[in-house]
Amino acid sequence: MPRTTGGGKGTASTTALGLPAASALVIGSIIGTGVFALPSALAPYGPISLVAFVIVTLGALALALTFGALSKRVPAGGGPYVYAREAFGEFAGFLNAWSYWITAWAGNAAIVVAWVGYVEVFVNTGHQTWISALLALVGLWIPAVINLTGVRNVGAFQVITTVLKFIPLIFMATVGLLFIDAHNFGPFNASGQSALGAISAAGAIALFSYLGLEAASVVAGRVREPERDVPRATVFGTLMCAVIYVLGTLAVFGTVSHGKLGGSTAPFTDAANSIFGGTWAGDIVAIAAIISGIGALNGWTMLCAEMPYAAARDGLFPRAFARLRGESGVPVFGIVASTVLASLITLFSYTRFDDVFTKIVLLSVLTAVIPYIFSAAAQLYWLLVRGRESLSPRGLARDVTVAGLALAFSYWSMQGSGYQTVYYGLFVLLLGVPVYIWLKRGQGVYGETAAPRTAVVPAQRERAPQTPVPTQRLSPGLRTSHVGGPRKRNGLRHHD
């Protein structure tokens, strides 16, 4: 595969993702089975959760625009990891890669739990726990096998599943609105909390539906023209999903009674059955949800490997994640390791949690919000330091506003996750610190000043197509700033 060293530009590879496949990756990663299970997770809050959904949608669009702007300037594979590393240094980059990696495989566990709910429309209708867990493992490993065959197959599978999943969602977001019965909505705020508390809590859950909007930026090194296609795929994909999400969820709330919705494992199926009577319509929706879930797991399995690959390529993740296999450069270790971890947390959740989906969702959202905060901060930092050089006053004001909204929205989403989730999320995030120490010790590096021994970086032949060669570390003799960081000139870092 052709490789370049110039920030993501280069000759198009026959195995690279074009705009349709990159867009399908964004849409397919956003729309999984999460949206198909989301109405049930939001039902305990009542229709006020729809207000939260609208707020989350606006925040997601701000994030999409922010990622689009970042990917134009830094069109390298790794997305949030690269943006944080370039703006704030290696440790920030590592924490983002670590946090996002947790998001990816824990998110796969949440997706597969919702996917099992729709599979069980046809099998294991009694919901025996061990059978549900076995079905979940099948759902996790089918996409892993597809990813192991190469990026071309991943892209083709993503396009097909994205087209198929849109049919029932578009139906519910259009025709379903005609069958809304106001009596089904129940109390506006059924949570017993204040309105602000209910919106914040529901918003943290709703944000899970938009995780994946950054997918194209994460795999930018495998997109043919990343500076052009990554921003387009990110913004257009998020916009399309937003419209379908809000209208589709509204339709489900209005066609399934509030009491029934809270205990449903397949709310879109129940909504279709309510509209048409019988079970045939719900069965069709369930099939579409099953296809959608496999498509989302396919895309997220790719992200599970790409983020740690980008960090490992720079010596900031265990070296095994940077090893590629086959002609299409498959990061086998990243795919297998992430799927194993997703399998373990899924099995653990089925035996320990009653509300499996919601618990894993909140953890995934929290660990995703951390890279979102760093990415929005990196964009805001660059705008305030360098923006005047390349943007008009009006453009600068617009971009600062968007990045500021994305940053504020990310903080709001974090506090809505709840104290217990923040505790567990912070714990798993800080588990990465010993890993970072181990990596730095192996490289003989303290801070950002290299020791005489050269840092260990995977060989050039192991790099993904169209991803940049990491910037060489400074030699010990070069001057550093008063805070200990090198005075390097790059796309985002401030220089004196």
Short mmCIF file of C-alpha atoms in Angstrom, two decimals:
data_model
loop_
_atom_site.label_atom_id
_atom_site.label_comp_id
_atom_site.label_asym_id
_atom_site.label_seq_id
_atom_site.Cartn_x
_atom_site.Cartn_y
_atom_site.Cartn_z
CA MET A 1 0.00 0.00 0.00
CA PRO A 2 1.32 3.44 -0.77
CA ARG A 3 2.64 5.32 2.21
CA THR A 4 3.43 8.96 2.57
CA THR A 5 4.87 11.13 5.25
CA GLY A 6 3.06 14.31 4.58
CA GLY A 7 0.24 14.76 6.95
CA GLY A 8 -2.23 12.50 5.39
CA LYS A 9 -1.86 13.38 1.74
CA GLY A 10 -0.69 10.99 -0.79
CA THR A 11 -1.53 8.64 -3.57
CA ALA A 12 -4.90 6.99 -3.23
CA SER A 13 -4.69 3.39 -2.27
CA THR A 14 -6.92 0.75 -3.77
CA THR A 15 -7.73 -0.32 -0.23
CA ALA A 16 -8.37 3.23 1.09
CA LEU A 17 -11.81 4.59 1.96
CA GLY A 18 -13.48 7.01 -0.46
CA LEU A 19 -16.09 9.61 0.50
CA PRO A 20 -19.07 7.17 0.34
CA ALA A 21 -17.31 4.61 2.52
CA ALA A 22 -16.04 7.29 4.95
CA SER A 23 -19.56 8.74 5.21
CA ALA A 24 -20.98 5.26 5.71
CA LEU A 25 -18.41 4.69 8.46
CA VAL A 26 -19.56 7.84 10.27
CA ILE A 27 -23.27 7.07 9.84
CA GLY A 28 -22.79 3.38 10.57
CA SER A 29 -20.76 4.12 13.71
CA ILE A 30 -23.32 6.64 14.96
CA ILE A 31 -26.41 4.63 14.07
CA GLY A 32 -26.03 1.24 15.63
CA THR A 33 -28.47 -0.52 17.88
CA GLY A 34 -28.06 2.29 20.41
CA VAL A 35 -30.76 4.39 18.79
CA PHE A 36 -32.99 1.31 18.55
CA ALA A 37 -32.71 0.80 22.32
CA LEU A 38 -32.49 4.46 23.32
CA PRO A 39 -36.25 5.16 23.74
CA SER A 40 -36.42 2.51 26.48
CA ALA A 41 -33.38 3.97 28.26
CA LEU A 42 -34.92 7.47 28.10
CA ALA A 43 -38.45 6.39 29.06
CA PRO A 44 -37.89 6.71 32.87
CA TYR A 45 -37.34 10.45 32.37
CA GLY A 46 -40.47 10.98 30.28
CA PRO A 47 -40.88 13.30 27.28
CA ILE A 48 -38.53 15.83 28.89
CA SER A 49 -35.78 13.54 27.58
CA LEU A 50 -36.72 14.70 24.07
CA VAL A 51 -35.66 18.20 25.14
CA ALA A 52 -32.35 16.69 26.22
CA PHE A 53 -32.11 14.92 22.87
CA VAL A 54 -32.47 18.21 20.99
CA ILE A 55 -29.78 19.85 23.16
CA VAL A 56 -27.48 16.88 22.64
CA THR A 57 -28.10 17.07 18.89
CA LEU A 58 -27.00 20.71 18.80
CA GLY A 59 -23.91 19.84 20.86
CA ALA A 60 -23.12 16.91 18.57
CA LEU A 61 -23.29 19.21 15.54
CA ALA A 62 -20.88 21.63 17.25
CA LEU A 63 -18.52 18.72 17.86
CA ALA A 64 -18.88 17.55 14.25
CA LEU A 65 -17.96 21.01 12.95
CA THR A 66 -15.02 21.12 15.37
CA PHE A 67 -13.72 17.73 14.24
CA GLY A 68 -14.22 18.78 10.63
CA ALA A 69 -12.09 21.89 11.16
CA LEU A 70 -9.40 19.93 13.02
CA SER A 71 -9.20 17.25 10.34
CA LYS A 72 -8.62 19.88 7.64
CA ARG A 73 -5.60 21.17 9.49
CA VAL A 74 -4.28 17.85 10.85
CA PRO A 75 -5.43 15.20 8.34
CA ALA A 76 -3.62 12.33 10.07
CA GLY A 77 -5.04 9.07 11.35
CA GLY A 78 -5.76 9.00 15.07
CA GLY A 79 -8.28 11.84 15.36
CA PRO A 80 -8.59 13.06 18.98
CA TYR A 81 -5.28 11.45 19.92
CA VAL A 82 -3.39 13.41 17.24
CA TYR A 83 -5.15 16.70 18.04
CA ALA A 84 -4.37 16.44 21.77
CA ARG A 85 -0.77 15.37 21.17
CA GLU A 86 -0.06 18.22 18.77
CA ALA A 87 -1.65 20.86 21.02
CA PHE A 88 -0.77 19.73 24.54
CA GLY A 89 2.02 17.19 24.27
CA GLU A 90 2.56 13.46 24.43
CA PHE A 91 0.96 12.74 27.80
CA ALA A 92 -2.29 14.44 26.78
CA GLY A 93 -2.19 12.48 23.53
CA PHE A 94 -1.70 9.23 25.42
CA LEU A 95 -4.59 9.93 27.82
CA ASN A 96 -6.87 10.64 24.86
CA ALA A 97 -5.85 7.47 23.05
CA TRP A 98 -6.30 5.45 26.25
CA SER A 99 -9.69 6.98 27.04
CA TYR A 100 -10.99 6.63 23.49
CA TRP A 101 -9.81 3.04 23.29
CA ILE A 102 -11.87 2.27 26.41
CA THR A 103 -14.83 4.04 24.82
CA ALA A 104 -14.53 1.94 21.69
CA TRP A 105 -14.48 -1.53 23.22
CA ALA A 106 -16.84 -0.67 26.10
CA GLY A 107 -19.17 0.94 23.55
CA ASN A 108 -19.11 -2.27 21.55
CA ALA A 109 -20.32 -4.07 24.66
CA ALA A 110 -23.25 -1.64 24.95
CA ILE A 111 -24.09 -1.96 21.25
CA VAL A 112 -24.08 -5.74 21.37
CA VAL A 113 -26.35 -5.78 24.44
CA ALA A 114 -28.92 -3.71 22.53
CA TRP A 115 -28.36 -5.92 19.46
CA VAL A 116 -29.17 -9.03 21.48
CA GLY A 117 -32.48 -7.43 22.48
CA TYR A 118 -33.55 -7.43 18.83
CA VAL A 119 -32.12 -10.88 18.09
CA GLU A 120 -34.30 -12.15 20.92
CA VAL A 121 -37.39 -11.04 19.09
CA PHE A 122 -36.84 -14.32 17.18
CA VAL A 123 -34.80 -16.56 19.53
CA ASN A 124 -34.44 -16.89 23.30
CA THR A 125 -37.69 -15.02 23.81
CA GLY A 126 -37.55 -16.02 27.48
CA HIS A 127 -34.30 -14.02 27.83
CA GLN A 128 -32.25 -16.73 29.53
CA THR A 129 -29.08 -15.01 30.66
CA TRP A 130 -26.52 -17.54 29.43
CA ILE A 131 -28.08 -17.68 25.95
CA SER A 132 -28.17 -13.86 25.79
CA ALA A 133 -24.48 -13.75 26.70
CA LEU A 134 -23.65 -16.35 24.04
CA LEU A 135 -25.54 -14.35 21.39
CA ALA A 136 -23.62 -11.25 22.47
CA LEU A 137 -20.30 -13.01 21.94
CA VAL A 138 -21.38 -14.05 18.43
CA GLY A 139 -22.32 -10.43 17.70
CA LEU A 140 -18.91 -9.19 18.82
CA TRP A 141 -16.78 -11.69 16.93
CA ILE A 142 -18.52 -11.61 13.51
CA PRO A 143 -17.40 -7.97 12.92
CA ALA A 144 -13.95 -8.82 14.29
CA VAL A 145 -13.55 -11.52 11.63
CA ILE A 146 -14.69 -9.07 8.91
CA ASN A 147 -12.13 -6.50 10.10
CA LEU A 148 -9.39 -9.10 10.04
CA THR A 149 -9.97 -9.54 6.29
CA GLY A 150 -8.96 -5.93 5.50
CA VAL A 151 -10.22 -2.36 5.18
CA ARG A 152 -11.78 -2.86 1.73
CA ASN A 153 -14.22 -5.46 3.09
CA VAL A 154 -14.91 -3.28 6.12
CA GLY A 155 -15.87 -0.35 3.86
CA ALA A 156 -18.07 -2.44 1.57
CA PHE A 157 -19.86 -4.07 4.50
CA GLN A 158 -20.36 -0.66 6.09
CA VAL A 159 -22.04 0.79 2.98
CA ILE A 160 -24.43 -2.17 2.64
CA THR A 161 -25.49 -2.20 6.30
CA THR A 162 -25.89 1.59 6.36
CA VAL A 163 -28.33 1.51 3.43
CA LEU A 164 -30.35 -1.33 4.98
CA LYS A 165 -30.57 0.23 8.44
CA PHE A 166 -31.97 3.50 7.10
CA ILE A 167 -35.20 1.96 5.81
CA PRO A 168 -37.03 1.43 9.14
CA LEU A 169 -35.54 4.56 10.70
CA ILE A 170 -36.72 6.78 7.87
CA PHE A 171 -40.13 5.08 8.02
CA MET A 172 -40.47 5.75 11.75
CA ALA A 173 -39.18 9.32 11.37
CA THR A 174 -41.81 10.08 8.69
CA VAL A 175 -44.84 7.76 8.59
CA GLY A 176 -44.56 6.95 12.29
CA LEU A 177 -45.23 10.60 13.16
CA LEU A 178 -48.75 10.26 11.73
CA PHE A 179 -49.70 7.66 14.36
CA ILE A 180 -48.63 9.57 17.47
CA ASP A 181 -51.12 9.47 20.35
CA ALA A 182 -50.52 12.13 22.99
CA HIS A 183 -51.76 9.78 25.74
CA ASN A 184 -48.73 7.54 25.22
CA PHE A 185 -46.24 10.17 26.34
CA GLY A 186 -47.05 9.98 30.05
CA PRO A 187 -45.84 12.61 32.56
CA PHE A 188 -43.58 15.22 30.99
CA ASN A 189 -40.97 14.74 33.72
CA ALA A 190 -41.35 11.23 35.12
CA SER A 191 -37.95 11.09 36.79
CA GLY A 192 -38.81 12.74 40.11
CA GLN A 193 -35.79 15.04 39.64
CA SER A 194 -35.77 18.72 38.83
CA ALA A 195 -36.22 19.61 35.17
CA LEU A 196 -32.54 20.56 34.86
CA GLY A 197 -31.43 17.35 36.57
CA ALA A 198 -33.64 15.20 34.35
CA ILE A 199 -32.37 16.92 31.18
CA SER A 200 -28.74 16.49 32.25
CA ALA A 201 -29.18 12.81 33.14
CA ALA A 202 -31.12 12.03 29.97
CA GLY A 203 -28.63 14.01 27.91
CA ALA A 204 -25.73 11.86 29.13
CA ILE A 205 -27.56 8.77 27.88
CA ALA A 206 -28.64 10.43 24.62
CA LEU A 207 -25.05 11.40 23.80
CA PHE A 208 -24.24 7.70 23.39
CA SER A 209 -26.31 7.77 20.20
CA TYR A 210 -23.87 10.26 18.65
CA LEU A 211 -20.65 8.54 19.65
CA GLY A 212 -18.85 7.78 16.41
CA LEU A 213 -19.25 11.21 14.78
CA GLU A 214 -15.45 11.43 14.94
CA ALA A 215 -15.01 8.08 13.16
CA ALA A 216 -13.73 9.52 9.89
CA SER A 217 -11.08 11.59 11.68
CA VAL A 218 -9.87 8.53 13.59
CA VAL A 219 -9.27 6.60 10.34
CA ALA A 220 -8.14 9.64 8.32
CA GLY A 221 -4.94 7.80 7.43
CA ARG A 222 -7.05 5.31 5.47
CA VAL A 223 -9.18 7.91 3.64
CA ARG A 224 -8.04 8.79 0.09
CA GLU A 225 -8.33 12.60 0.38
CA PRO A 226 -8.61 13.24 4.12
CA GLU A 227 -8.42 17.05 4.05
CA ARG A 228 -11.49 17.16 1.81
CA ASP A 229 -13.47 14.01 2.58
CA VAL A 230 -13.07 13.68 6.36
CA PRO A 231 -14.78 17.02 7.19
CA ARG A 232 -17.56 16.31 4.68
CA ALA A 233 -18.20 12.81 5.96
CA THR A 234 -18.19 14.04 9.58
CA VAL A 235 -20.61 16.95 9.18
CA PHE A 236 -23.00 15.43 6.62
CA GLY A 237 -23.14 12.10 8.43
CA THR A 238 -23.93 13.75 11.77
CA LEU A 239 -26.61 15.99 10.23
CA MET A 240 -28.35 13.06 8.57
CA CYS A 241 -28.32 11.04 11.77
CA ALA A 242 -29.58 13.98 13.83
CA VAL A 243 -32.75 14.44 11.80
CA ILE A 244 -33.61 10.74 11.88
CA TYR A 245 -32.77 10.38 15.57
CA VAL A 246 -34.96 13.16 16.90
CA LEU A 247 -38.00 12.40 14.73
CA GLY A 248 -37.71 8.62 15.13
CA THR A 249 -37.45 8.80 18.93
CA LEU A 250 -40.42 11.18 19.04
CA ALA A 251 -42.46 8.70 16.99
CA VAL A 252 -41.62 5.81 19.34
CA PHE A 253 -42.55 7.87 22.41
CA GLY A 254 -45.88 8.69 20.78
CA THR A 255 -46.81 5.21 19.55
CA VAL A 256 -45.82 3.04 22.56
CA SER A 257 -47.37 3.68 25.98
CA HIS A 258 -45.00 5.10 28.57
CA GLY A 259 -45.53 2.18 30.92
CA LYS A 260 -44.67 -0.41 28.28
CA LEU A 261 -41.77 1.53 26.79
CA GLY A 262 -39.70 1.51 29.98
CA GLY A 263 -39.59 -2.30 30.04
CA SER A 264 -39.15 -2.87 26.32
CA THR A 265 -36.00 -4.48 24.94
CA ALA A 266 -36.99 -3.66 21.33
CA PRO A 267 -38.90 -0.33 21.38
CA PHE A 268 -38.87 0.26 17.61
CA THR A 269 -40.33 -3.20 17.10
CA ASP A 270 -43.08 -2.42 19.61
CA ALA A 271 -43.76 0.88 17.85
CA ALA A 272 -44.11 -0.81 14.44
CA ASN A 273 -46.43 -3.44 15.90
CA SER A 274 -48.52 -0.71 17.51
CA ILE A 275 -48.90 1.09 14.18
CA PHE A 276 -49.81 -1.92 12.04
CA GLY A 277 -51.05 -4.47 14.56
CA GLY A 278 -49.78 -8.04 14.73
CA THR A 279 -46.06 -8.78 14.73
CA TRP A 280 -44.95 -8.76 11.08
CA ALA A 281 -44.01 -5.07 10.99
CA GLY A 282 -42.08 -5.35 14.23
CA ASP A 283 -40.22 -8.37 12.88
CA ILE A 284 -39.07 -6.34 9.86
CA VAL A 285 -37.83 -3.56 12.13
CA ALA A 286 -36.05 -6.11 14.32
CA ILE A 287 -34.24 -7.54 11.29
CA ALA A 288 -33.16 -4.03 10.29
CA ALA A 289 -31.95 -3.37 13.85
CA ILE A 290 -29.93 -6.59 13.78
CA ILE A 291 -28.29 -5.53 10.50
CA SER A 292 -27.71 -2.06 11.90
CA GLY A 293 -26.04 -3.43 15.00
CA ILE A 294 -23.65 -5.62 13.05
CA GLY A 295 -22.79 -2.63 10.85
CA ALA A 296 -22.08 -0.44 13.88
CA LEU A 297 -19.99 -3.14 15.53
CA ASN A 298 -18.08 -3.50 12.25
CA GLY A 299 -17.20 0.19 12.22
CA TRP A 300 -16.40 0.43 15.92
CA THR A 301 -14.20 -2.66 15.79
CA MET A 302 -12.14 -0.80 13.20
CA LEU A 303 -11.94 2.24 15.51
CA CYS A 304 -10.91 -0.02 18.40
CA ALA A 305 -7.74 -0.84 16.48
CA GLU A 306 -7.05 2.44 14.67
CA MET A 307 -6.77 4.73 17.69
CA PRO A 308 -4.23 2.61 19.61
CA TYR A 309 -2.45 1.94 16.31
CA ALA A 310 -1.90 5.66 15.78
CA ALA A 311 -0.57 6.06 19.33
CA ALA A 312 1.59 2.91 19.17
CA ARG A 313 3.10 4.17 15.91
CA ASP A 314 4.41 7.13 17.91
CA GLY A 315 5.64 4.97 20.78
CA LEU A 316 2.73 6.03 23.06
CA PHE A 317 0.92 2.69 23.22
CA PRO A 318 2.23 -0.87 23.52
CA ARG A 319 4.16 -1.75 20.38
CA ALA A 320 1.99 -4.79 19.61
CA PHE A 321 -0.85 -2.43 18.56
CA ALA A 322 1.32 -1.00 15.74
CA ARG A 323 2.06 -4.32 14.03
CA LEU A 324 0.22 -4.78 10.73
CA ARG A 325 -0.48 -8.04 8.93
CA GLY A 326 -1.36 -8.84 5.34
CA GLU A 327 -1.29 -6.75 2.16
CA SER A 328 -3.98 -4.38 3.41
CA GLY A 329 -2.17 -3.72 6.70
CA VAL A 330 -4.55 -5.16 9.30
CA PRO A 331 -3.82 -4.25 12.97
CA VAL A 332 -4.61 -7.77 14.14
CA PHE A 333 -3.57 -7.36 17.77
CA GLY A 334 -5.72 -4.25 18.26
CA ILE A 335 -8.79 -5.94 16.79
CA VAL A 336 -8.42 -9.14 18.79
CA ALA A 337 -7.45 -7.48 22.10
CA SER A 338 -10.33 -4.99 21.94
CA THR A 339 -12.86 -7.70 21.08
CA VAL A 340 -11.64 -9.86 23.95
CA LEU A 341 -12.07 -6.96 26.39
CA ALA A 342 -15.54 -6.17 25.02
CA SER A 343 -16.44 -9.84 25.46
CA LEU A 344 -15.27 -9.86 29.08
CA ILE A 345 -17.17 -6.72 30.09
CA THR A 346 -20.27 -8.04 28.33
CA LEU A 347 -20.14 -11.34 30.21
CA PHE A 348 -19.50 -9.50 33.49
CA SER A 349 -22.42 -7.15 32.88
CA TYR A 350 -24.88 -9.92 32.14
CA THR A 351 -24.10 -11.53 35.49
CA ARG A 352 -23.82 -8.37 37.64
CA PHE A 353 -26.04 -5.60 36.21
CA ASP A 354 -29.81 -5.43 35.88
CA ASP A 355 -29.83 -2.41 33.55
CA VAL A 356 -26.85 -3.63 31.50
CA PHE A 357 -27.30 -1.24 28.58
CA THR A 358 -27.54 1.96 30.63
CA LYS A 359 -24.57 1.13 32.87
CA ILE A 360 -22.21 0.47 29.97
CA VAL A 361 -23.59 3.41 27.99
CA LEU A 362 -22.76 5.88 30.76
CA LEU A 363 -19.20 4.54 31.09
CA SER A 364 -18.72 4.76 27.32
CA VAL A 365 -20.04 8.31 27.21
CA LEU A 366 -17.75 9.47 29.99
CA THR A 367 -14.60 8.02 28.42
CA ALA A 368 -15.64 9.50 25.05
CA VAL A 369 -16.26 12.96 26.48
CA ILE A 370 -12.64 13.26 27.65
CA PRO A 371 -11.23 13.12 24.07
CA TYR A 372 -14.05 15.44 22.99
CA ILE A 373 -12.97 17.99 25.61
CA PHE A 374 -9.34 17.81 24.54
CA SER A 375 -10.25 18.07 20.85
CA ALA A 376 -12.47 21.12 21.36
CA ALA A 377 -9.79 22.66 23.58
CA ALA A 378 -7.13 22.01 20.91
CA GLN A 379 -9.27 23.76 18.31
CA LEU A 380 -9.96 26.70 20.62
CA TYR A 381 -6.28 26.92 21.56
CA TRP A 382 -5.19 27.05 17.92
CA LEU A 383 -7.84 29.65 17.04
CA LEU A 384 -6.78 31.96 19.87
CA VAL A 385 -3.05 31.61 19.09
CA ARG A 386 -2.95 31.25 15.29
CA GLY A 387 -6.47 32.01 14.08
CA ARG A 388 -5.83 35.67 13.27
CA GLU A 389 -3.14 34.64 10.80
CA SER A 390 -5.43 32.59 8.56
CA LEU A 391 -9.04 33.60 9.29
CA SER A 392 -11.08 36.74 8.82
CA PRO A 393 -12.45 38.37 12.01
CA ARG A 394 -15.91 37.04 11.18
CA GLY A 395 -14.63 33.54 10.49
CA LEU A 396 -12.54 33.58 13.66
CA ALA A 397 -15.52 34.65 15.78
CA ARG A 398 -17.66 31.91 14.22
CA ASP A 399 -15.11 29.16 14.78
CA VAL A 400 -14.36 30.28 18.34
CA THR A 401 -18.09 30.19 19.11
CA VAL A 402 -18.49 26.69 17.68
CA ALA A 403 -15.43 25.32 19.50
CA GLY A 404 -16.55 27.01 22.73
CA LEU A 405 -20.01 25.44 22.44
CA ALA A 406 -18.47 22.02 21.76
CA LEU A 407 -16.26 22.40 24.85
CA ALA A 408 -19.13 23.55 27.09
CA PHE A 409 -21.37 20.77 25.79
CA SER A 410 -18.73 18.16 26.57
CA TYR A 411 -18.41 19.36 30.16
CA TRP A 412 -22.20 19.32 30.53
CA SER A 413 -22.34 15.76 29.23
CA MET A 414 -19.70 14.68 31.73
CA GLN A 415 -21.52 16.02 34.77
CA GLY A 416 -24.75 14.40 33.62
CA SER A 417 -23.18 10.94 33.76
CA GLY A 418 -23.62 10.73 37.52
CA TYR A 419 -21.19 10.42 40.42
CA GLN A 420 -20.78 6.65 40.25
CA THR A 421 -20.01 6.69 36.53
CA VAL A 422 -17.50 9.54 36.96
CA TYR A 423 -15.83 7.52 39.73
CA TYR A 424 -15.46 4.39 37.61
CA GLY A 425 -14.53 6.41 34.53
CA LEU A 426 -11.81 8.34 36.34
CA PHE A 427 -10.50 5.09 37.79
CA VAL A 428 -10.14 3.35 34.41
CA LEU A 429 -8.67 6.52 32.89
CA LEU A 430 -5.96 6.78 35.55
CA LEU A 431 -5.15 3.10 35.11
CA GLY A 432 -3.41 4.32 31.98
CA VAL A 433 -0.79 6.25 33.99
CA PRO A 434 1.25 3.14 34.93
CA VAL A 435 1.08 2.07 31.27
CA TYR A 436 2.51 5.45 30.23
CA ILE A 437 5.31 5.13 32.80
CA TRP A 438 6.12 1.66 31.49
CA LEU A 439 6.23 2.89 27.89
CA LYS A 440 8.44 5.88 28.72
CA ARG A 441 10.77 3.80 30.82
CA GLY A 442 11.21 1.35 27.93
CA GLN A 443 12.16 4.28 25.66
CA GLY A 444 14.57 5.83 28.14
CA VAL A 445 12.62 9.09 27.95
CA TYR A 446 11.83 11.44 30.84
CA GLY A 447 9.24 14.13 30.10
CA GLU A 448 9.71 15.21 26.50
CA THR A 449 13.51 15.23 26.46
CA ALA A 450 15.03 12.14 24.88
CA ALA A 451 17.77 10.24 26.64
CA PRO A 452 20.83 9.28 24.57
CA ARG A 453 19.15 5.99 23.64
CA THR A 454 16.77 6.38 20.69
CA ALA A 455 13.08 5.90 21.47
CA VAL A 456 11.55 2.72 20.16
CA VAL A 457 9.20 3.43 17.28
CA PRO A 458 7.76 0.72 15.00
CA ALA A 459 9.41 0.35 11.63
CA GLN A 460 8.17 2.32 8.62
CA ARG A 461 6.91 -0.81 6.93
CA GLU A 462 4.38 -1.21 9.75
CA ARG A 463 2.73 2.16 9.22
CA ALA A 464 -0.77 2.54 7.87
CA PRO A 465 -1.23 4.19 4.47
CA GLN A 466 -1.22 7.96 4.36
CA THR A 467 -0.35 8.63 7.98
CA PRO A 468 2.50 10.96 8.88
CA VAL A 469 5.81 9.87 10.32
CA PRO A 470 5.93 10.96 13.97
CA THR A 471 7.96 14.07 14.69
CA GLN A 472 11.42 13.14 15.95
CA ARG A 473 11.98 13.78 19.63
CA LEU A 474 14.37 16.55 20.60
CA SER A 475 17.93 15.71 21.46
CA PRO A 476 19.01 16.40 25.04
CA GLY A 477 20.89 19.53 24.04
CA LEU A 478 17.94 21.44 22.61
CA ARG A 479 16.45 24.17 24.75
CA THR A 480 13.08 23.56 26.39
CA SER A 481 10.50 26.02 27.61
CA HIS A 482 10.02 27.06 31.22
CA VAL A 483 7.34 24.40 31.71
CA GLY A 484 9.54 21.61 30.46
CA GLY A 485 8.04 21.17 27.01
CA PRO A 486 10.02 21.58 23.77
CA ARG A 487 9.58 24.67 21.70
CA LYS A 488 8.46 22.91 18.56
CA ARG A 489 6.71 24.40 15.59
CA ASN A 490 3.74 22.33 14.59
CA GLY A 491 0.14 22.77 13.51
CA LEU A 492 -1.24 23.45 16.97
CA ARG A 493 1.46 24.12 19.54
CA HIS A 494 2.12 27.68 20.66
CA HIS A 495 5.59 28.97 19.95
CA ASP A 496 7.46 32.01 21.26
#
